[in-house]
mmCIF file of C-alpha atoms and ligand atoms in Angstrom:
data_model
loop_
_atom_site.group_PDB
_atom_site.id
_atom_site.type_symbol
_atom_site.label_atom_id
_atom_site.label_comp_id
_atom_site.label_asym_id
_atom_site.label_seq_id
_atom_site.Cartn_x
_atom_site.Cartn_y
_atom_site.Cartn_z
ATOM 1 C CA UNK T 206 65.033 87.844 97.679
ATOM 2 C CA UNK T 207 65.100 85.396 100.455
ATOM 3 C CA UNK T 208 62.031 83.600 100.744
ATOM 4 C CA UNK T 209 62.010 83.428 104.664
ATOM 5 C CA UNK T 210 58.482 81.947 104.526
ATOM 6 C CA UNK T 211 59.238 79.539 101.768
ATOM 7 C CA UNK T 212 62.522 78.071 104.269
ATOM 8 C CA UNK T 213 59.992 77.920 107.090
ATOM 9 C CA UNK T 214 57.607 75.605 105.659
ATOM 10 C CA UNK T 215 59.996 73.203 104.519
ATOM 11 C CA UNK T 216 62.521 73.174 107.746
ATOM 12 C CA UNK T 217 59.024 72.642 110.343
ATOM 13 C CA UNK T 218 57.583 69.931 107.513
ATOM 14 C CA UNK T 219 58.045 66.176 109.178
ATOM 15 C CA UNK T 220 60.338 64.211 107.119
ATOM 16 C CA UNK T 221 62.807 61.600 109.325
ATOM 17 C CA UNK T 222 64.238 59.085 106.579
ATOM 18 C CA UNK T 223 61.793 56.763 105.320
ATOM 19 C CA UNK T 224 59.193 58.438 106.726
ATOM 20 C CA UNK T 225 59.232 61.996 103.845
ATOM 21 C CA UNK T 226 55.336 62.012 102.442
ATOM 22 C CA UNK T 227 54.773 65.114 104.688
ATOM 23 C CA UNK T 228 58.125 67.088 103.284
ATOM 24 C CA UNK T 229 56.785 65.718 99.655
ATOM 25 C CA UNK T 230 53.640 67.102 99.955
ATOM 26 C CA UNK T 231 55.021 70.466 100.603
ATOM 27 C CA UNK T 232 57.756 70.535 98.040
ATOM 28 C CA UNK T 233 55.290 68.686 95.386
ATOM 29 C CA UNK T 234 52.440 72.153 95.829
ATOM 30 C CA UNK T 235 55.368 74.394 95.400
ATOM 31 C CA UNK T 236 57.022 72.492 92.250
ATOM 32 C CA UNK T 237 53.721 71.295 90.324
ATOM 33 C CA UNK T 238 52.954 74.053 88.697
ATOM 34 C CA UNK T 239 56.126 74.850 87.537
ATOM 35 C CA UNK T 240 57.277 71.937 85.634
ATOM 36 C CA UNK T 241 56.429 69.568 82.410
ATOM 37 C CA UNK T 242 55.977 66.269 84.624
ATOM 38 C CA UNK T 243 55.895 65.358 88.102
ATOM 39 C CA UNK T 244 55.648 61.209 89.529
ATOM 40 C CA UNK T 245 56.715 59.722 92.802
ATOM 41 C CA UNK T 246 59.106 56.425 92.548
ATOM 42 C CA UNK T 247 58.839 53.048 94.288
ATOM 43 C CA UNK T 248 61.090 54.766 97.004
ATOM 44 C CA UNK T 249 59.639 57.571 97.504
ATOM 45 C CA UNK T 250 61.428 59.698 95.697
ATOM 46 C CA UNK T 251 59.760 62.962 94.365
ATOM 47 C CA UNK T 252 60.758 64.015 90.269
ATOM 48 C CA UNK T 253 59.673 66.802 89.387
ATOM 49 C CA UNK T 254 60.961 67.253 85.363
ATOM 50 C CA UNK T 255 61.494 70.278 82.472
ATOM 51 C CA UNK T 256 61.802 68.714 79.322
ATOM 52 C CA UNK T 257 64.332 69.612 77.140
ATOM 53 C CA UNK T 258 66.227 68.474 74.194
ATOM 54 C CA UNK T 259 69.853 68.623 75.365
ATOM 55 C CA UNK T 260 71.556 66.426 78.284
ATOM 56 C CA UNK T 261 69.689 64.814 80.405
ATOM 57 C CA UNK T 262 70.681 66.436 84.050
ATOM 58 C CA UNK T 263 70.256 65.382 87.831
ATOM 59 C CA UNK T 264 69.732 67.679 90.107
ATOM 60 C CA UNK T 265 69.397 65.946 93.648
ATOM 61 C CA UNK T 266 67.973 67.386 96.866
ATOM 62 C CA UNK T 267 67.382 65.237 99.782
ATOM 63 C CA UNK T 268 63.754 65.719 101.612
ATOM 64 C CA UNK T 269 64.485 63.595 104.644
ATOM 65 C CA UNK T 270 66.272 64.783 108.072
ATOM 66 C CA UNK T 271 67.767 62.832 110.923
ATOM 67 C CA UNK T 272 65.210 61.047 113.371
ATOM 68 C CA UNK T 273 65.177 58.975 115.983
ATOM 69 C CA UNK T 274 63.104 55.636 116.036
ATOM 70 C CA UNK T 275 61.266 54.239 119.204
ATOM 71 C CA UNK T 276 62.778 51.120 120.663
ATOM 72 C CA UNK T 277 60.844 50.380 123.865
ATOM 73 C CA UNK T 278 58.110 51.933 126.311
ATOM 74 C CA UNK T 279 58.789 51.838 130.255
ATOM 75 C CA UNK T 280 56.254 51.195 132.943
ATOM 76 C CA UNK T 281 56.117 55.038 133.918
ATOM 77 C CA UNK T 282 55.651 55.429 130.507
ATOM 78 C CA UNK T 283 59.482 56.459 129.407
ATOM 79 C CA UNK T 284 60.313 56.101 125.880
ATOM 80 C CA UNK T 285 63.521 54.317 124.795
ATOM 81 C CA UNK T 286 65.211 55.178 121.071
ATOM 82 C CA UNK T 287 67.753 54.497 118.816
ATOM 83 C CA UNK T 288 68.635 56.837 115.846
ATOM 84 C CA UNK T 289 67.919 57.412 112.288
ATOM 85 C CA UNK T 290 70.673 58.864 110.649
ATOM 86 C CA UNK T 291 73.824 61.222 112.563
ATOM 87 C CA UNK T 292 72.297 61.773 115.653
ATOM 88 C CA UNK T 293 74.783 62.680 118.403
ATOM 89 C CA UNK T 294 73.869 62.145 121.890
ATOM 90 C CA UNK T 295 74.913 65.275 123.686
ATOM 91 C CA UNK T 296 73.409 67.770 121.184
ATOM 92 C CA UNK T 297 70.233 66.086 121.391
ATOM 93 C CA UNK T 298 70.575 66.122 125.159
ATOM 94 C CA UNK T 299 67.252 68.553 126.494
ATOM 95 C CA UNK T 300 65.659 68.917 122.922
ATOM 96 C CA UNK T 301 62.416 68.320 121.985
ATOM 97 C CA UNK T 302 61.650 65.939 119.000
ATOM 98 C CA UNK T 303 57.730 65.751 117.604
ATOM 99 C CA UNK T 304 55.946 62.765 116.101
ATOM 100 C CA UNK T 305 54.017 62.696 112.785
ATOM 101 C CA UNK T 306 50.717 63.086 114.790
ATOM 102 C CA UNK T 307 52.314 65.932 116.520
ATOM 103 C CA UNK T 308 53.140 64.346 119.874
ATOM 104 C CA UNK T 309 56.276 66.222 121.799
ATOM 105 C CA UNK T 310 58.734 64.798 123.566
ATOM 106 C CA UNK T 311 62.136 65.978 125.807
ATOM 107 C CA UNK T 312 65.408 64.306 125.619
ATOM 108 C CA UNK T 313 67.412 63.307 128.806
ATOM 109 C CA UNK T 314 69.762 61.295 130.457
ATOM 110 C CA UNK T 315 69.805 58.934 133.070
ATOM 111 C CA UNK T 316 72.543 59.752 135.217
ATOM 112 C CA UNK T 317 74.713 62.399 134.904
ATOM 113 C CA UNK T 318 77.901 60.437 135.362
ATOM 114 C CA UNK T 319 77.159 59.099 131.786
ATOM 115 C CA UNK T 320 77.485 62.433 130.471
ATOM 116 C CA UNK T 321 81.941 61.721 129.891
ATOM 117 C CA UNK T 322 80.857 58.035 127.326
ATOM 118 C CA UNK T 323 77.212 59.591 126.883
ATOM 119 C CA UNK T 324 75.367 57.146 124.788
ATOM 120 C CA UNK T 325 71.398 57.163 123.159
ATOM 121 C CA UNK T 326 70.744 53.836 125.231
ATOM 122 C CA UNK T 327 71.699 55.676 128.145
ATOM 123 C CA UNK T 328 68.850 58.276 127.403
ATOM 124 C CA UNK T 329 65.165 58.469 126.950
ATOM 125 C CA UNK T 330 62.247 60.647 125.678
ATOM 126 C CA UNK T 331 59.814 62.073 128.552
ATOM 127 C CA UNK T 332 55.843 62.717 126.413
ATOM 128 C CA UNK T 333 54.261 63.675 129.969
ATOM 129 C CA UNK T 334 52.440 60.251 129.729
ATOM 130 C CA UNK T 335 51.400 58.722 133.579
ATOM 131 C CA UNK T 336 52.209 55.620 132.815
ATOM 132 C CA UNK T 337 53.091 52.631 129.455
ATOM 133 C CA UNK T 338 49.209 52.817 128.377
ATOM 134 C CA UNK T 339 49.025 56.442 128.441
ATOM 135 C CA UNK T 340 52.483 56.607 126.299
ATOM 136 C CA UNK T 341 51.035 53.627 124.189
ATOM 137 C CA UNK T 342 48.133 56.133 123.375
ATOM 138 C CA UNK T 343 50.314 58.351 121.537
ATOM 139 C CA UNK T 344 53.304 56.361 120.405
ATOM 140 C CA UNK T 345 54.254 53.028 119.082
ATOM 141 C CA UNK T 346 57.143 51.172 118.788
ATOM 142 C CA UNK T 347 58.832 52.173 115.691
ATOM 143 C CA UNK T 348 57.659 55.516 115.494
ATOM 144 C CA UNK T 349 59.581 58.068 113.940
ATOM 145 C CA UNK T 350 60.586 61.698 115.500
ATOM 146 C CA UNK T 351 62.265 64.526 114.276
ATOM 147 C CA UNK T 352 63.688 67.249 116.126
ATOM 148 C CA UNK T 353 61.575 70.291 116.869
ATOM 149 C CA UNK T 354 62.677 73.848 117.245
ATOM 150 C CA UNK T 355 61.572 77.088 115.716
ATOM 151 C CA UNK T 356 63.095 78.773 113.067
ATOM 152 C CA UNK T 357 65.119 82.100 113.966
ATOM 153 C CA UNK T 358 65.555 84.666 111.407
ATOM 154 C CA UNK T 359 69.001 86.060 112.351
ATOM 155 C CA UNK T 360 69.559 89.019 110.062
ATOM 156 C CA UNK T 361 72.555 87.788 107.717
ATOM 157 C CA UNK T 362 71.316 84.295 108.094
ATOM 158 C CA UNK T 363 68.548 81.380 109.253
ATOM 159 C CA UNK T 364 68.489 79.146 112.090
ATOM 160 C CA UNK T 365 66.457 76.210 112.428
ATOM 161 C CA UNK T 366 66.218 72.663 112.077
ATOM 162 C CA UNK T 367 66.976 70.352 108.717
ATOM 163 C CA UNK T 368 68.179 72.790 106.720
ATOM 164 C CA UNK T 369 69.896 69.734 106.079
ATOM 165 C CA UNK T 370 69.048 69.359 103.418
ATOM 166 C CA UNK T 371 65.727 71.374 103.122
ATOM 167 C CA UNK T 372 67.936 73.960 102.085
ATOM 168 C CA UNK T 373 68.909 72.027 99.112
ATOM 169 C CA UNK T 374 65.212 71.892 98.314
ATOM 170 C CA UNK T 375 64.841 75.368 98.763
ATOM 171 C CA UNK T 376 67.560 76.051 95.880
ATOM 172 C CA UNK T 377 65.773 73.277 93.608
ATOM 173 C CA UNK T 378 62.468 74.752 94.612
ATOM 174 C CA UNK T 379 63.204 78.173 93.590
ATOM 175 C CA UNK T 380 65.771 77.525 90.662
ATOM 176 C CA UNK T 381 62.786 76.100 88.932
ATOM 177 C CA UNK T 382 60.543 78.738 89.395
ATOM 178 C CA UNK T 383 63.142 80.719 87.616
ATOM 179 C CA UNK T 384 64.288 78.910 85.199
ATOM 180 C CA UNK T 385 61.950 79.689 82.054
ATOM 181 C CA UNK T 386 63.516 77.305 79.422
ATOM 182 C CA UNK T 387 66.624 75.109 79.462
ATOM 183 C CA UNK T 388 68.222 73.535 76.299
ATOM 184 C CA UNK T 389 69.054 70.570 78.774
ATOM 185 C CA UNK T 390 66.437 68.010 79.946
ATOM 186 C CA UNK T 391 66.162 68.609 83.662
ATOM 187 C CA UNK T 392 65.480 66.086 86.343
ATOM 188 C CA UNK T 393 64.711 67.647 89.524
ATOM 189 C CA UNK T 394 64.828 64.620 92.173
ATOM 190 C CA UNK T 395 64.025 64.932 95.721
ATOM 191 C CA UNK T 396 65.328 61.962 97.241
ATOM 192 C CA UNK T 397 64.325 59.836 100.367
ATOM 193 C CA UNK T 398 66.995 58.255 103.063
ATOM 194 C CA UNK T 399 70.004 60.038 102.091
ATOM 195 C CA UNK T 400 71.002 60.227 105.882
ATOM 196 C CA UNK T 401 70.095 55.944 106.252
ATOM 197 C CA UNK T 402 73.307 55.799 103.123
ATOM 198 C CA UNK T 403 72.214 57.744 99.791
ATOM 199 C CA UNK T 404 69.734 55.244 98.894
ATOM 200 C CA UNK T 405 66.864 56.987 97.186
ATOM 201 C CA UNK T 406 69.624 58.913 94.678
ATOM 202 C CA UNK T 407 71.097 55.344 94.482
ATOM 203 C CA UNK T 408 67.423 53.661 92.464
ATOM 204 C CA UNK T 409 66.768 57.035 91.035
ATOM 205 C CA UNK T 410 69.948 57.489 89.403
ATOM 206 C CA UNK T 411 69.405 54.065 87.352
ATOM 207 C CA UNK T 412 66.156 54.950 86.335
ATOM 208 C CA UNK T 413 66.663 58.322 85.166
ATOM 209 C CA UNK T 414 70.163 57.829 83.639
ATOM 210 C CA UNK T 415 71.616 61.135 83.510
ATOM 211 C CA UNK T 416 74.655 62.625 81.622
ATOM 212 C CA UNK T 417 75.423 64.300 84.141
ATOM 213 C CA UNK T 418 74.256 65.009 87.884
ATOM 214 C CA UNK T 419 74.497 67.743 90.492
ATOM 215 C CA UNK T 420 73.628 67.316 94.115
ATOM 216 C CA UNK T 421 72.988 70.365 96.652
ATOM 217 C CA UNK T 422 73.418 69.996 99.971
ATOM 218 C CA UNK T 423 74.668 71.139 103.116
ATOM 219 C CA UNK T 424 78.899 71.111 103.997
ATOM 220 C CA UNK T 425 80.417 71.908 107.368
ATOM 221 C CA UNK T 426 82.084 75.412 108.244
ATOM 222 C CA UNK T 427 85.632 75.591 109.109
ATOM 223 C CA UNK T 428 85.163 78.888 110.790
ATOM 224 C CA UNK T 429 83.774 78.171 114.059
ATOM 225 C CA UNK T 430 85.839 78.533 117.419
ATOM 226 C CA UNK T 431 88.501 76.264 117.765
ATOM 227 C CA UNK T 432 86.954 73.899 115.369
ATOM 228 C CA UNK T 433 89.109 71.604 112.959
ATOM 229 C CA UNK T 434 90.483 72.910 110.183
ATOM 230 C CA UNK T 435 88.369 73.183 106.829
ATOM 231 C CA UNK T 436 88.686 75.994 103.901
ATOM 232 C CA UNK T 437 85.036 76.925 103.894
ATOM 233 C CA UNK T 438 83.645 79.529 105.488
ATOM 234 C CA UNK T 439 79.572 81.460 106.399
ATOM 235 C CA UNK T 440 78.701 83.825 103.559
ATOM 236 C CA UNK T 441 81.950 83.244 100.980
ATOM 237 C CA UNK T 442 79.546 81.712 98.809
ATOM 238 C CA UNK T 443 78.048 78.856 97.525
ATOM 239 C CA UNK T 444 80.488 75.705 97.792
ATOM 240 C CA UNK T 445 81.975 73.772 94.724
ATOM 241 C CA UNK T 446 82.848 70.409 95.701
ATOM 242 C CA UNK T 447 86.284 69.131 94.835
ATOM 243 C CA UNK T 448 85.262 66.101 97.341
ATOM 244 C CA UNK T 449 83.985 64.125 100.669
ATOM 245 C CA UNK T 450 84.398 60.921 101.406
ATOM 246 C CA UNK T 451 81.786 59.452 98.961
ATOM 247 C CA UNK T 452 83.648 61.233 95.593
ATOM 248 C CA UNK T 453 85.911 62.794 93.969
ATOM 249 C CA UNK T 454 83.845 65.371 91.870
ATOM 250 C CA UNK T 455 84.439 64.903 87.825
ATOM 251 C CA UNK T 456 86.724 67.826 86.527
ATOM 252 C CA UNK T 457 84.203 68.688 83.627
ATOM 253 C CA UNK T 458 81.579 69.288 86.339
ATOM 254 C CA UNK T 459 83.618 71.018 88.702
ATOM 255 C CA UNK T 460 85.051 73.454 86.120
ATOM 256 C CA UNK T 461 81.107 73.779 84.574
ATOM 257 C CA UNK T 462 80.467 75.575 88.252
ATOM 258 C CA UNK T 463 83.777 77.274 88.365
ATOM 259 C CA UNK T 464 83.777 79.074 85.568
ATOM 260 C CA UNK T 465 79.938 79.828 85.220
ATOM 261 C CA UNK T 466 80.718 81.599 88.385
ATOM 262 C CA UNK T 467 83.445 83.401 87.586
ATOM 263 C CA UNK T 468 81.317 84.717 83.784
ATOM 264 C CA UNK T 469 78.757 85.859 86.159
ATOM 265 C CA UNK T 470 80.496 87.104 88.860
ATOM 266 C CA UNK T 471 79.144 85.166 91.513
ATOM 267 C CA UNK T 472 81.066 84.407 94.991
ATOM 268 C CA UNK T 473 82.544 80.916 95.535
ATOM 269 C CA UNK T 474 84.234 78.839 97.515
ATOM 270 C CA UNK T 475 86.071 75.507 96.988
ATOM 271 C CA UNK T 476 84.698 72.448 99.336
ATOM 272 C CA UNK T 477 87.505 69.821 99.988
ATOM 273 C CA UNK T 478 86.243 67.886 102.363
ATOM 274 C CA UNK T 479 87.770 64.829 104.466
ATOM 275 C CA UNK T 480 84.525 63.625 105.701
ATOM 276 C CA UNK T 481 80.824 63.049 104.770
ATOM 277 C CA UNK T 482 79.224 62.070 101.688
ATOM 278 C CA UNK T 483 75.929 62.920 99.808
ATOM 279 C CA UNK T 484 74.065 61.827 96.922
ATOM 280 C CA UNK T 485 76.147 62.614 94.391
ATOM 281 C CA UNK T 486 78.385 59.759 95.821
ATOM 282 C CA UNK T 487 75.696 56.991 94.874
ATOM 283 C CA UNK T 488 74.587 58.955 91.677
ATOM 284 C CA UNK T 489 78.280 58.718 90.078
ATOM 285 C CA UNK T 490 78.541 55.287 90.684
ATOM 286 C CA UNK T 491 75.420 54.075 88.852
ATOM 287 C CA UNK T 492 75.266 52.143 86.077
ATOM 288 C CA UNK T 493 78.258 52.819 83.537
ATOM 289 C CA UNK T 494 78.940 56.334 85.132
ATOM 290 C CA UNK T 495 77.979 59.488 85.657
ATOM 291 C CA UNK T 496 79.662 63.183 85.318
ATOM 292 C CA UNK T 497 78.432 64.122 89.040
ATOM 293 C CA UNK T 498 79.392 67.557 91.082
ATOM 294 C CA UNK T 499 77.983 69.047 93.850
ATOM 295 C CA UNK T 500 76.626 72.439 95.041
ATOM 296 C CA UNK T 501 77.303 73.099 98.899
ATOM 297 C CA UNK T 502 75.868 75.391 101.084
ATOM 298 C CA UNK T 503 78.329 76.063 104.076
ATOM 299 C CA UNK T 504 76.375 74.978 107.452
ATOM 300 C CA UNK T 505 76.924 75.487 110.915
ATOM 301 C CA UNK T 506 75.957 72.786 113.550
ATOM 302 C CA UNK T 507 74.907 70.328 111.176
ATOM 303 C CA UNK T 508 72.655 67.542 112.757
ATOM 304 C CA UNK T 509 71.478 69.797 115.397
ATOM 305 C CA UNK T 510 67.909 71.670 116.121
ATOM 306 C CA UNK T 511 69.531 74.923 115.255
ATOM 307 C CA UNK T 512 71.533 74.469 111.981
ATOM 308 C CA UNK T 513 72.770 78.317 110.588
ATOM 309 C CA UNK T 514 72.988 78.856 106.819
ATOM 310 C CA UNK T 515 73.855 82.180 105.146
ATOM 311 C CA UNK T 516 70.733 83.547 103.286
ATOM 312 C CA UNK T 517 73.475 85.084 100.585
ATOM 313 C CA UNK T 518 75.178 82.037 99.920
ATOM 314 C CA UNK T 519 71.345 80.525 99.732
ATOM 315 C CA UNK T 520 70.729 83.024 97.018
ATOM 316 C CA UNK T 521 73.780 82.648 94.568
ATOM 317 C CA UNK T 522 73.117 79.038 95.058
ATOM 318 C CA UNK T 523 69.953 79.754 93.132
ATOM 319 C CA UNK T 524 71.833 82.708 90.319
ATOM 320 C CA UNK T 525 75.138 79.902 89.901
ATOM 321 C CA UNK T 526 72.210 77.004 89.486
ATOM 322 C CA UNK T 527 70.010 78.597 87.581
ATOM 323 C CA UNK T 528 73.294 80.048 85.347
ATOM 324 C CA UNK T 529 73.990 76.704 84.904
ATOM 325 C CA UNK T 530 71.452 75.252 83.908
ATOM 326 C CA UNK T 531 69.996 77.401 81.516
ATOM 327 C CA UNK T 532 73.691 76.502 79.315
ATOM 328 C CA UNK T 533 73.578 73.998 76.393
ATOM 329 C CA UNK T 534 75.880 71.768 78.609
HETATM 330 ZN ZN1 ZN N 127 72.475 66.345 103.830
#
């Protein structure tokens, strides 16, 4: 029921914010055929839609993934960066990262005393080039990487890279393909630069003007060693927001997902989180208002090559969505 090869193209697609045609592509082959209409904003954003008489509903995915952005080129042809989006310095320490024309590079450091107040500037990105023309050969300044790491099927769950939020496109991807008709009128939105501040939900919203609007996305896990406390947990279920630090989630949408879970008997959990934001937080705010939830799949080591999501909670992500959805809301 897990489509393993379905995550894998998605999580290895190249997508840092602002930079998502090669994620679009993908998702836009896999959605096409399934839906009544299909355009690509000013932004970027990819809306994919199933018509329908009913409310007019939201459902927002982001494409784009952390990044980091050139910033200078040494003489020994060292690359300097900055970030795009939540990247922490000491996870990134030793990973690779790969450019849109496929070009690899290796984070370090520069001295290990740095490690204690380790900071990005302090770092830099070895591409095996001799020297600055070599490097200049293969990168720019203000190229875009993403990380790069290889996706590890782990029995009772996945491990790669981006399933924030890819994995949020993999429930939209495959909630359409299920969904055969739906009283509502369904806007499926992938949306650009959600790690750069919610932005493409932010344009999208106003255009579209939903009733109401549902995001899915990636929350942390509070079940880690010795990590701070937080009520949600690997493989309890799908997450209902209650709220992050972008929203408090409307009760009518919160108790929609709460009890269409609890008529089908699908697992849940309850996300209160003190933290984080995602599009939903931009989408609630637009124009006069709108009734705005969120879907959250529990994620360990977010913002790292080797994010872990449970493939169960992945898959009653899909059943609660597609539950949902297929209700005159
Ligand atoms: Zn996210």
């Amino acid at each position: 029921m897990f489509n393993i090869d379905l995550i894998k193209k998605l999580s290895y697609a190249y997508g840092p914010a602002g930079n998502e045609e090669a994620i679009r592509e993908v998702i836009l082959n896999e959605v096409k055929d399934h839906v009544d209409e299909v355009s690509v904003d000013t932004m970027g954003n990819l809306i994919a839609v199933k018509k329908g008489s009913g409310k007019k509903v939201m459902i927002a995915a982001h494409m784009d993934e952390i990044g980091i952005i050139i910033t200078g080129i040494d003489d020994k042809g060292f690359l300097r960066f900055s970030n795009i989006g939540g990247v922490s310095p000491f996870v990134s320490l030793g990973q690779k990262v790969r450019f849109s024309n496929g070009t690899i590079g290796t984070l370090h450091m520069e001295h290990m005393e740095d490690m204690k107040h380790l900071k990005l500037e302090k770092m830099y990105i070895d591409i095996g080039a001799k020297d600055k023309e070599e490097a200049l050969t293969k990168v720019n300044l203000g190229d875009v990487a993403c990380f790069h790491s290889d996706l590890v099927d782990l029995g009772h769950s996945v491990m790669t890279k981006a399933l924030d939020d890819r994995i949020g496109c993999y429930i939209a991807i495959e909630t359409i393909k299920r969904l055969s008709a739906s009283p509502n009128e369904l806007y499926f939105v992938f949306t650009v630069q959600e790690e750069l501040g919610l932005r493409g939900a932010k344009t999208a919203a106003f255009a579209i003007e939903p009733d109401l609007a549902i995001a899915l996305d990636i929350t942390s896990c509070g079940d880690m060693p010795k990590c701070k406390h937080l009520a949600v947990n690997l493989h309890d279920g799908p997450a209902i927001k209650i709220k992050d630090n972008s929203i408090l989630c409307h009760p009518v949408m919160k108790n929609l997902l709460i009890n269409t879970a609890k008529e089908n008997n699908i697992p849940y959990q309850l996300e209160v989180l003190t933290f984080g934001g995602t599009d939903v937080g931009a989408i609630h705010l637009s124009r006069a208002g709108v009734i705005s939830g969120a879907l959250s799949i529990a994620c360990r080591y977010a913002h790292t090559p080797n994010e872990v999501v449970s493939k169960d909670d992945v898959n009653n992500a899909v059943e609660l969505l597609t539950k949902v959805l297929s209700k005159e809301i």
